[in-house]
mmCIF file of C-alpha atoms in Angstrom:
data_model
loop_
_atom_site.group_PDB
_atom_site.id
_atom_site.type_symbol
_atom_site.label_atom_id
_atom_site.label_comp_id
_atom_site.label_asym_id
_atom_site.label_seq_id
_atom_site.Cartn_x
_atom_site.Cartn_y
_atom_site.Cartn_z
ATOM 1 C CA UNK J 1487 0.000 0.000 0.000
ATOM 2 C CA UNK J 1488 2.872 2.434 0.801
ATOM 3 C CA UNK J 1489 4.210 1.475 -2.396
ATOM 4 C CA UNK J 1490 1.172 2.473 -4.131
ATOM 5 C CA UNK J 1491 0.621 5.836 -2.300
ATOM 6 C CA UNK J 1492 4.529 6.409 -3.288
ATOM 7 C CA UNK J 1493 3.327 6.091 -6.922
ATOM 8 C CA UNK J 1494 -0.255 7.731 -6.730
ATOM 9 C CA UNK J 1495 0.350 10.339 -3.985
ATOM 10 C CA UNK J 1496 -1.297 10.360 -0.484
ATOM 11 C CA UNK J 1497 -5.367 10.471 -1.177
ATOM 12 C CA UNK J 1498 -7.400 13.459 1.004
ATOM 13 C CA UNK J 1499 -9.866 12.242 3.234
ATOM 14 C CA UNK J 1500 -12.753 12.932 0.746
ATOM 15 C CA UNK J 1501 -11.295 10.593 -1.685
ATOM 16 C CA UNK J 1502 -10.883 7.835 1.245
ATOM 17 C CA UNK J 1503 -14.982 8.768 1.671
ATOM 18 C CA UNK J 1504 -15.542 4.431 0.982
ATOM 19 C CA UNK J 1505 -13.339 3.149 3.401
ATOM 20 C CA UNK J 1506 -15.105 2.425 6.436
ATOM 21 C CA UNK J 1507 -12.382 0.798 9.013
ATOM 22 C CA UNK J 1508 -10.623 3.787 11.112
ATOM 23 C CA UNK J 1509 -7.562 2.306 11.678
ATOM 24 C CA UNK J 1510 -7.320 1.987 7.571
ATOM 25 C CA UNK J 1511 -8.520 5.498 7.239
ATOM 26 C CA UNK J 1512 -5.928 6.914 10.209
ATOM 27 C CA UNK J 1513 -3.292 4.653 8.593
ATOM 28 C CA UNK J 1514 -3.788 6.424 5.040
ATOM 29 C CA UNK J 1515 -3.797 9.891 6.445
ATOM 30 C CA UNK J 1516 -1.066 9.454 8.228
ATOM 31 C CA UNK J 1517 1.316 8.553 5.479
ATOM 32 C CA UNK J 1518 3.801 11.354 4.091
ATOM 33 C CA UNK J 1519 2.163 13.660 1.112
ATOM 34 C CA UNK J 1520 3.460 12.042 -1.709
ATOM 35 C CA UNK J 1521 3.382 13.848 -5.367
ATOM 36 C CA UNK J 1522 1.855 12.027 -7.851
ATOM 37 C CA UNK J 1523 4.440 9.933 -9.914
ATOM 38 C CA UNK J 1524 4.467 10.576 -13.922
ATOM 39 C CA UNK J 1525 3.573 6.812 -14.920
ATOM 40 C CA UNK J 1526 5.437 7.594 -18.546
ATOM 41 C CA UNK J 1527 8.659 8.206 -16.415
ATOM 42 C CA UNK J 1528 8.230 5.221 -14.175
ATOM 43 C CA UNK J 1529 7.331 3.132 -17.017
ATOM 44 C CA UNK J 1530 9.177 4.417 -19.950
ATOM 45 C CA UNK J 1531 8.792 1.332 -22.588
ATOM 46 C CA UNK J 1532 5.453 1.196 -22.076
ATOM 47 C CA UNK J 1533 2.645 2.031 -24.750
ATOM 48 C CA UNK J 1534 0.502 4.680 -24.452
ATOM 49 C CA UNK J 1535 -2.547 2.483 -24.410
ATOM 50 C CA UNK J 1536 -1.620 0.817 -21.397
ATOM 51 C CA UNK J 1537 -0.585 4.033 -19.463
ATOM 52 C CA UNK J 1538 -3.695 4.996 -20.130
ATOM 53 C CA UNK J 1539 -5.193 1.928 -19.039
ATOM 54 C CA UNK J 1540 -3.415 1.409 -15.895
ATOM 55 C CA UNK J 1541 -4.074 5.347 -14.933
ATOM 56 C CA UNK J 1542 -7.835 4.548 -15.260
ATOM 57 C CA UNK J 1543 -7.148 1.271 -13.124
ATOM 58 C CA UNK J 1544 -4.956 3.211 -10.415
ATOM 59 C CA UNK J 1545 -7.614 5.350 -9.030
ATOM 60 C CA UNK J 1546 -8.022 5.280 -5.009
ATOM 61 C CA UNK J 1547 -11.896 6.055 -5.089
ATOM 62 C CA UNK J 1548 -13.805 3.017 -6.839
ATOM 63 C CA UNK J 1549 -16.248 5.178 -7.913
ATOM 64 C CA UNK J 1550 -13.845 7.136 -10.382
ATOM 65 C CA UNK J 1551 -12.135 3.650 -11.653
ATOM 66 C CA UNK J 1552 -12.476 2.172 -14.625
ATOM 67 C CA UNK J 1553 -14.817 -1.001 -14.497
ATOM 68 C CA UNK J 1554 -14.028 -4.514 -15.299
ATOM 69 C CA UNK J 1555 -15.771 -4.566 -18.270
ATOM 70 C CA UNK J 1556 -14.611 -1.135 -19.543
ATOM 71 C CA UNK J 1557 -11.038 -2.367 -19.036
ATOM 72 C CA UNK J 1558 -11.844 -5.241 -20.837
ATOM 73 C CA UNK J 1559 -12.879 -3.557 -23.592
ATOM 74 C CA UNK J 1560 -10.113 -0.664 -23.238
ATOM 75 C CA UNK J 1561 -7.613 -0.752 -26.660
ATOM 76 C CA UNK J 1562 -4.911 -2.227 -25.030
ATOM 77 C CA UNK J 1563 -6.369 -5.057 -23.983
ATOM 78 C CA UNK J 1564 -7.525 -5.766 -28.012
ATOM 79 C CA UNK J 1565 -4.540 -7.200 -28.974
ATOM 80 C CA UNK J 1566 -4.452 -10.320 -26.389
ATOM 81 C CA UNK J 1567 -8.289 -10.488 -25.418
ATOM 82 C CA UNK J 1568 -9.804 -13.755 -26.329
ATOM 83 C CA UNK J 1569 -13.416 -12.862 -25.515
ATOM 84 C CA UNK J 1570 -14.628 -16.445 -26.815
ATOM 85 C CA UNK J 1571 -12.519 -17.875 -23.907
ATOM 86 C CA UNK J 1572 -14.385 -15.728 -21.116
ATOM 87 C CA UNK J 1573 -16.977 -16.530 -19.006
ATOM 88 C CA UNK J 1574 -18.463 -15.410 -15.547
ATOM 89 C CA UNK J 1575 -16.828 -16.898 -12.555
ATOM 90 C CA UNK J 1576 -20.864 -17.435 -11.321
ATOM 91 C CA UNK J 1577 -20.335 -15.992 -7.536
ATOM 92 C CA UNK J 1578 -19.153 -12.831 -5.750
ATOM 93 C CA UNK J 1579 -16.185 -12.081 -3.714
ATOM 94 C CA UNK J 1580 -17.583 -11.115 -0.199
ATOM 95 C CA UNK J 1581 -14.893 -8.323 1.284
ATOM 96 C CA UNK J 1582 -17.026 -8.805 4.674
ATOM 97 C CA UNK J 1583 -14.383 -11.022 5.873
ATOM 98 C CA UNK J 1584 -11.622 -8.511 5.488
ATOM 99 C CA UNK J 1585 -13.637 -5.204 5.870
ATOM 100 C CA UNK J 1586 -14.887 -6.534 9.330
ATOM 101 C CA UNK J 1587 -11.878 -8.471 10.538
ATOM 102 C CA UNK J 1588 -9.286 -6.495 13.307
ATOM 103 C CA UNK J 1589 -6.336 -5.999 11.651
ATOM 104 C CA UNK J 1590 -3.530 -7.397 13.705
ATOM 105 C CA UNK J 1591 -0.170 -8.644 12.981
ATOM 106 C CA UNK J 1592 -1.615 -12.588 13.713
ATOM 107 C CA UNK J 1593 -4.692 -12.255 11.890
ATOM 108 C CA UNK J 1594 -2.916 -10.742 8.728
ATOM 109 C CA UNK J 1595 -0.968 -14.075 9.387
ATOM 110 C CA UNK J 1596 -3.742 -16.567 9.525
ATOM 111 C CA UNK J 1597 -5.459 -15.040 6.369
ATOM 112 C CA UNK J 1598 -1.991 -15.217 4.496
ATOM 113 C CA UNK J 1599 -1.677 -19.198 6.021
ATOM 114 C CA UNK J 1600 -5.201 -20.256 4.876
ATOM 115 C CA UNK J 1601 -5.084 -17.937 1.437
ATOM 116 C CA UNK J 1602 -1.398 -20.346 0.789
ATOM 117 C CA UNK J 1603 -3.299 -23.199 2.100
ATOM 118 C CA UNK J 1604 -6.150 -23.140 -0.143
ATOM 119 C CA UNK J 1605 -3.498 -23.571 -3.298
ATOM 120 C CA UNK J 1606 -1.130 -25.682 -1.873
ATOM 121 C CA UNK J 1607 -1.421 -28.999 -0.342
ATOM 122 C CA UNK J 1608 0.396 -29.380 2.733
ATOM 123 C CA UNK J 1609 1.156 -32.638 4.509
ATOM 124 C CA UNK J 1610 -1.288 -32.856 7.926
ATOM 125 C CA UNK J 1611 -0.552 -33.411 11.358
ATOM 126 C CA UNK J 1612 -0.780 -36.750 12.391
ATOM 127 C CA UNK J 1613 -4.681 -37.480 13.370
ATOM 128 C CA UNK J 1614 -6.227 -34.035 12.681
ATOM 129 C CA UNK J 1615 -8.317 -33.600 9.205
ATOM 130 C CA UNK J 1616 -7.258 -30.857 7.509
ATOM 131 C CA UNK J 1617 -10.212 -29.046 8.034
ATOM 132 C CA UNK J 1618 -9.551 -29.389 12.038
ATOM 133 C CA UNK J 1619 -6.431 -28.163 10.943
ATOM 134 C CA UNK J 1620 -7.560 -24.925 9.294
ATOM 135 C CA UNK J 1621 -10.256 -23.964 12.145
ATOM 136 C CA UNK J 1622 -7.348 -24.567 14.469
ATOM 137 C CA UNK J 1623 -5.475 -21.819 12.888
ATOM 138 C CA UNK J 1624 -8.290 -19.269 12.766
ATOM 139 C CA UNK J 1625 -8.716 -19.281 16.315
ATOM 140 C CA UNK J 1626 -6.264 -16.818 18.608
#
């Protein structure tokens, strides 16, 4: 994220109006003022289409960022979109989880374990299913 802010600049509190946790909003604000970075500078081989697609993409308030399907449809994205090859993924992402969830040091940790977890297979511990497992590890 501070990585990010480096390259977009520190967002005002208006344009944080969506996020709803305090600690994320306090965190933001308190982050140096950062200058916007020129994206042509920082990415100097790159095509004009596509700095123009990833300025629309970089955009701190959702409401002023490009959609999915605009992006999808957005000239750079012509020359290796295969739109026959597309489909919907047939559910929604629930941010509850995350939106709702304390942000501490271990439970950033247990969300990175179980996100690894869920696309690796790792061996068990003797006697306990891996579901046992994984409840084990989301409780403090």
């Amino acid at each position: 994220l501070k990585l990010t802010v480096k390259l977009l600049g520190r967002p005002t509190k208006d344009e944080l109006w969506f996020v709803s946790n305090l600690n994320a909003m306090n965190f933001m604000l308190q982050l140096p003022e950062y200058k916007a970075q020129d994206l042509s500078l920082k990415f100097p081989k790159a095509p004009p289409s596509a700095l123009d697609l990833l300025s629309s993409m970089l955009i701190f308030n959702p409401k002023k960022r490009i959609s999915l399907h605009a992006a999808m449809e957005h000239k750079f994205v012509e020359e290796f979109r295969e739109q026959e090859l597309e489909q919907d993924a047939g559910f929604h992402v629930k941010m509850d989880d995350v939106e709702n969830l304390i942000l501490t040091k271990r439970n950033l940790q247990k969300m990175l374990y179980a996100e690894v977890r869920a696309f690796r297979d790792f061996p068990s511990v003797a006697g306990a299913s891996s579901k046992q497992q994984d409840t084990e590890m989301m409780i403090d």
